[in-house]
């Protein structure tokens, strides 16, 4: 829910109609009157998801190797780049799994990042997520719900400086639901990566993700918007006498 506290507390100060998407477990807290609540919204539910081999081929990765996605932007952990911390930890724990860092699809070149494969990303990323065994990523709304929809286990590093989004609460909710881990420090990152590298634990997480039963809020959002459009047609607001 990427809104400021003022906007959330008094949404009708800045909008005539408000639609609130649900979170990880399916619902947002129903603490606002005259607001339309829908399930979590993820465009991944509307896209064709490639299988592992096809996704790797599309990204230019070796189909016979295993990869972990690193997508944490400029996040910091204990004053260190979360990208570097994730790569260093993964390489120290598992030499058979290759970290992959995606750069912007419109980047002029692929920068060299020691210890990782760097490829141009895709947008949306959801169709390609099965190329990876798991992800280390930010806990933004889209990233989290794309992973959940596709069924990708992940370690989430929340951006604690985001003033318009409570990423820590979202990451903790995923962890409590058994569908991922949260890392708020380098120590927690090491623990989380050691756990997610365990095949049995990753299988358990995949099972939890597969049994997640949450109605996608995309259709409900469209229906709510159609109701709004219908209620605000000019002839309804200003009927001809």
CSV table of C-alpha atoms in Angstrom, one decimal:
chain,number,residue,atom,x,y,z
A,1,UNK,CA,0.0,0.0,0.0
A,2,UNK,CA,2.2,2.7,-1.3
A,3,UNK,CA,0.6,5.7,0.3
A,4,UNK,CA,1.6,8.3,2.9
A,5,UNK,CA,0.1,8.0,6.4
A,6,UNK,CA,-2.0,11.1,5.8
A,7,UNK,CA,-3.4,9.7,2.6
A,8,UNK,CA,-4.2,6.4,4.3
A,9,UNK,CA,-5.8,8.0,7.4
A,10,UNK,CA,-7.8,10.5,5.3
A,11,UNK,CA,-7.9,9.1,1.8
A,12,UNK,CA,-10.9,11.2,0.7
A,13,UNK,CA,-8.9,14.4,1.3
A,14,UNK,CA,-7.0,13.5,-1.9
A,15,UNK,CA,-9.4,11.2,-3.9
A,16,UNK,CA,-13.1,10.8,-4.6
A,17,UNK,CA,-13.0,7.0,-4.7
A,18,UNK,CA,-10.5,4.6,-3.1
A,19,UNK,CA,-9.8,1.0,-3.9
A,20,UNK,CA,-7.5,-0.9,-1.5
A,21,UNK,CA,-5.7,-4.1,-2.6
A,22,UNK,CA,-5.1,-6.9,-0.1
A,23,UNK,CA,-1.8,-8.0,1.2
A,24,UNK,CA,0.0,-11.4,1.4
A,25,UNK,CA,-2.7,-13.3,3.2
A,26,UNK,CA,-5.4,-11.9,1.0
A,27,UNK,CA,-6.9,-9.0,2.9
A,28,UNK,CA,-6.1,-5.5,3.8
A,29,UNK,CA,-7.4,-4.3,7.3
A,30,UNK,CA,-10.9,-3.1,6.8
A,31,UNK,CA,-10.4,0.1,8.8
A,32,UNK,CA,-11.8,2.7,6.3
A,33,UNK,CA,-15.4,3.5,5.6
A,34,UNK,CA,-16.6,4.0,2.0
A,35,UNK,CA,-13.6,2.2,0.6
A,36,UNK,CA,-13.6,-0.7,-1.8
A,37,UNK,CA,-11.4,-3.6,-0.6
A,38,UNK,CA,-10.2,-6.2,-3.1
A,39,UNK,CA,-7.7,-9.1,-3.0
A,40,UNK,CA,-4.0,-8.8,-3.7
A,41,UNK,CA,-3.3,-7.5,-7.2
A,42,UNK,CA,-0.5,-9.0,-9.3
A,43,UNK,CA,-0.2,-8.9,-13.1
A,44,UNK,CA,1.6,-12.2,-12.9
A,45,UNK,CA,-1.8,-13.9,-12.7
A,46,UNK,CA,-2.6,-12.6,-16.2
A,47,UNK,CA,0.7,-13.6,-17.8
A,48,UNK,CA,2.1,-16.7,-19.4
A,49,UNK,CA,4.7,-18.0,-17.0
A,50,UNK,CA,7.6,-19.7,-18.8
A,51,UNK,CA,9.0,-23.0,-17.5
A,52,UNK,CA,12.5,-23.2,-16.1
A,53,UNK,CA,14.3,-24.1,-19.3
A,54,UNK,CA,12.4,-21.6,-21.5
A,55,UNK,CA,12.9,-18.8,-18.9
A,56,UNK,CA,16.7,-19.5,-18.7
A,57,UNK,CA,16.9,-19.5,-22.5
A,58,UNK,CA,15.1,-16.2,-22.8
A,59,UNK,CA,17.5,-14.6,-20.2
A,60,UNK,CA,20.6,-16.1,-21.9
A,61,UNK,CA,21.3,-18.4,-19.0
A,62,UNK,CA,22.7,-22.0,-19.2
A,63,UNK,CA,19.7,-24.4,-18.9
A,64,UNK,CA,21.8,-26.9,-17.0
A,65,UNK,CA,22.9,-24.6,-14.2
A,66,UNK,CA,21.0,-23.4,-11.1
A,67,UNK,CA,20.6,-19.7,-10.4
A,68,UNK,CA,19.4,-17.3,-7.6
A,69,UNK,CA,17.9,-14.0,-8.5
A,70,UNK,CA,19.4,-10.9,-6.7
A,71,UNK,CA,17.1,-7.9,-7.1
A,72,UNK,CA,17.4,-5.5,-4.1
A,73,UNK,CA,18.1,-2.2,-5.9
A,74,UNK,CA,20.2,0.1,-3.7
A,75,UNK,CA,19.2,-1.5,-0.4
A,76,UNK,CA,21.8,-1.4,2.4
A,77,UNK,CA,22.3,-3.9,5.2
A,78,UNK,CA,24.4,-2.7,8.1
A,79,UNK,CA,25.9,0.0,5.9
A,80,UNK,CA,26.9,-2.5,3.2
A,81,UNK,CA,25.4,-2.9,-0.3
A,82,UNK,CA,22.7,-5.7,0.0
A,83,UNK,CA,23.6,-6.8,-3.5
A,84,UNK,CA,27.3,-7.4,-2.5
A,85,UNK,CA,26.3,-8.9,0.8
A,86,UNK,CA,23.9,-11.4,-0.9
A,87,UNK,CA,26.4,-12.4,-3.6
A,88,UNK,CA,29.3,-12.9,-1.1
A,89,UNK,CA,27.1,-14.9,1.2
A,90,UNK,CA,25.7,-17.1,-1.5
A,91,UNK,CA,29.1,-17.8,-3.0
A,92,UNK,CA,30.5,-18.7,0.4
A,93,UNK,CA,27.7,-21.1,1.1
A,94,UNK,CA,27.1,-22.7,-2.2
A,95,UNK,CA,29.5,-22.9,-5.1
A,96,UNK,CA,27.1,-24.7,-7.4
A,97,UNK,CA,24.4,-22.0,-7.5
A,98,UNK,CA,25.1,-18.8,-9.5
A,99,UNK,CA,23.8,-15.4,-8.3
A,100,UNK,CA,22.1,-13.4,-11.1
A,101,UNK,CA,21.7,-9.6,-11.0
A,102,UNK,CA,19.3,-8.1,-13.4
A,103,UNK,CA,20.0,-4.5,-14.6
A,104,UNK,CA,17.5,-2.2,-16.2
A,105,UNK,CA,16.1,-3.4,-19.5
A,106,UNK,CA,17.1,0.0,-21.0
A,107,UNK,CA,20.6,0.1,-19.6
A,108,UNK,CA,23.3,0.9,-22.1
A,109,UNK,CA,25.5,-1.9,-20.9
A,110,UNK,CA,25.8,-4.7,-18.4
A,111,UNK,CA,28.1,-3.6,-15.6
A,112,UNK,CA,30.6,-6.2,-14.2
A,113,UNK,CA,29.6,-7.3,-10.7
A,114,UNK,CA,32.2,-9.7,-9.1
A,115,UNK,CA,30.8,-13.1,-8.2
A,116,UNK,CA,27.6,-12.8,-10.2
A,117,UNK,CA,26.1,-13.1,-13.7
A,118,UNK,CA,24.7,-9.8,-14.9
A,119,UNK,CA,21.9,-9.8,-17.5
A,120,UNK,CA,19.4,-7.2,-18.8
A,121,UNK,CA,16.2,-7.5,-17.0
A,122,UNK,CA,12.7,-7.9,-18.4
A,123,UNK,CA,9.5,-6.1,-17.6
A,124,UNK,CA,7.4,-7.5,-16.4
A,125,UNK,CA,9.7,-10.0,-14.8
A,126,UNK,CA,7.1,-12.6,-13.6
A,127,UNK,CA,7.2,-14.8,-16.8
A,128,UNK,CA,10.9,-15.5,-16.2
A,129,UNK,CA,10.9,-16.2,-12.5
A,130,UNK,CA,11.0,-20.0,-12.9
A,131,UNK,CA,14.6,-19.6,-14.2
A,132,UNK,CA,15.6,-19.2,-10.5
A,133,UNK,CA,15.7,-21.6,-7.5
A,134,UNK,CA,14.9,-18.6,-5.3
A,135,UNK,CA,15.2,-14.9,-5.1
A,136,UNK,CA,16.8,-12.3,-2.8
A,137,UNK,CA,14.7,-9.2,-3.4
A,138,UNK,CA,13.1,-6.1,-2.0
A,139,UNK,CA,9.8,-6.4,-0.2
A,140,UNK,CA,7.9,-4.0,-2.4
A,141,UNK,CA,4.3,-4.8,-3.2
A,142,UNK,CA,4.8,-5.9,-6.8
A,143,UNK,CA,8.0,-8.0,-6.2
A,144,UNK,CA,6.4,-9.8,-3.3
A,145,UNK,CA,3.1,-10.6,-5.0
A,146,UNK,CA,4.8,-11.6,-8.3
A,147,UNK,CA,6.9,-14.1,-6.4
A,148,UNK,CA,3.9,-15.4,-4.4
A,149,UNK,CA,1.8,-15.8,-7.6
A,150,UNK,CA,4.5,-17.7,-9.5
A,151,UNK,CA,5.5,-19.7,-6.4
A,152,UNK,CA,9.1,-18.6,-6.0
A,153,UNK,CA,10.7,-18.9,-2.6
A,154,UNK,CA,12.5,-15.7,-1.5
A,155,UNK,CA,14.5,-13.8,1.1
A,156,UNK,CA,13.0,-10.4,1.4
A,157,UNK,CA,15.1,-7.4,2.3
A,158,UNK,CA,12.7,-4.6,3.3
A,159,UNK,CA,13.5,-1.0,2.5
A,160,UNK,CA,13.1,0.6,6.0
A,161,UNK,CA,13.5,4.1,4.6
A,162,UNK,CA,10.4,3.8,2.3
A,163,UNK,CA,8.0,6.4,3.7
A,164,UNK,CA,5.1,5.3,1.5
A,165,UNK,CA,5.2,1.6,2.1
A,166,UNK,CA,5.6,-0.7,5.1
A,167,UNK,CA,7.9,-3.2,3.6
A,168,UNK,CA,9.0,-4.6,6.9
A,169,UNK,CA,5.5,-5.6,7.8
A,170,UNK,CA,4.9,-7.2,4.4
A,171,UNK,CA,8.2,-9.2,4.6
A,172,UNK,CA,7.4,-10.4,8.1
A,173,UNK,CA,3.9,-11.4,7.0
A,174,UNK,CA,5.4,-13.6,4.2
A,175,UNK,CA,7.8,-15.1,6.7
A,176,UNK,CA,5.1,-15.8,9.2
A,177,UNK,CA,3.1,-17.6,6.5
A,178,UNK,CA,6.1,-19.9,5.7
A,179,UNK,CA,6.5,-18.6,2.2
A,180,UNK,CA,9.8,-16.8,2.5
A,181,UNK,CA,12.3,-15.2,4.9
A,182,UNK,CA,13.0,-11.7,6.0
A,183,UNK,CA,16.5,-10.2,6.4
A,184,UNK,CA,16.9,-6.9,8.2
A,185,UNK,CA,20.6,-7.3,8.8
A,186,UNK,CA,23.6,-9.1,7.4
A,187,UNK,CA,23.3,-11.6,10.3
A,188,UNK,CA,19.7,-12.4,9.4
A,189,UNK,CA,20.7,-12.6,5.7
A,190,UNK,CA,23.2,-15.3,6.4
A,191,UNK,CA,20.7,-17.3,8.4
A,192,UNK,CA,18.0,-16.9,5.8
A,193,UNK,CA,20.3,-17.9,2.9
A,194,UNK,CA,21.6,-20.9,4.8
A,195,UNK,CA,18.0,-22.0,5.3
A,196,UNK,CA,16.7,-21.4,1.8
A,197,UNK,CA,19.7,-23.2,0.3
A,198,UNK,CA,18.4,-26.4,2.1
A,199,UNK,CA,16.5,-28.3,-0.5
A,200,UNK,CA,14.1,-29.7,2.1
A,201,UNK,CA,13.2,-26.3,3.4
A,202,UNK,CA,12.8,-24.9,-0.1
A,203,UNK,CA,10.5,-27.8,-0.9
A,204,UNK,CA,8.4,-27.0,2.2
A,205,UNK,CA,8.2,-23.3,1.1
A,206,UNK,CA,7.1,-24.3,-2.4
A,207,UNK,CA,4.4,-26.4,-0.9
A,208,UNK,CA,3.2,-23.5,1.2
A,209,UNK,CA,3.2,-21.3,-1.9
A,210,UNK,CA,1.3,-23.9,-4.0
A,211,UNK,CA,-1.4,-24.2,-1.4
A,212,UNK,CA,-1.8,-20.5,-1.0
A,213,UNK,CA,-5.4,-19.8,-1.8
A,214,UNK,CA,-6.0,-16.1,-2.3
A,215,UNK,CA,-8.4,-14.7,-4.9
A,216,UNK,CA,-6.6,-12.3,-7.3
A,217,UNK,CA,-7.9,-8.8,-6.8
A,218,UNK,CA,-7.4,-7.7,-10.5
A,219,UNK,CA,-10.9,-8.6,-11.6
A,220,UNK,CA,-12.5,-7.1,-8.5
A,221,UNK,CA,-10.6,-3.9,-9.2
A,222,UNK,CA,-11.9,-3.7,-12.7
A,223,UNK,CA,-15.5,-4.3,-11.6
A,224,UNK,CA,-15.1,-1.7,-8.9
A,225,UNK,CA,-13.8,0.8,-11.4
A,226,UNK,CA,-16.7,0.0,-13.8
A,227,UNK,CA,-19.1,0.7,-10.9
A,228,UNK,CA,-17.4,4.0,-10.3
A,229,UNK,CA,-17.6,4.9,-14.0
A,230,UNK,CA,-21.2,4.0,-14.1
A,231,UNK,CA,-22.1,6.0,-11.0
A,232,UNK,CA,-20.3,9.1,-12.3
A,233,UNK,CA,-21.6,9.2,-15.9
A,234,UNK,CA,-22.6,12.7,-16.8
A,235,UNK,CA,-26.3,11.8,-17.3
A,236,UNK,CA,-26.4,10.4,-13.8
A,237,UNK,CA,-24.8,13.4,-12.2
A,238,UNK,CA,-26.8,15.8,-14.3
A,239,UNK,CA,-30.0,14.1,-15.5
A,240,UNK,CA,-31.8,15.8,-18.3
A,241,UNK,CA,-35.2,17.0,-17.2
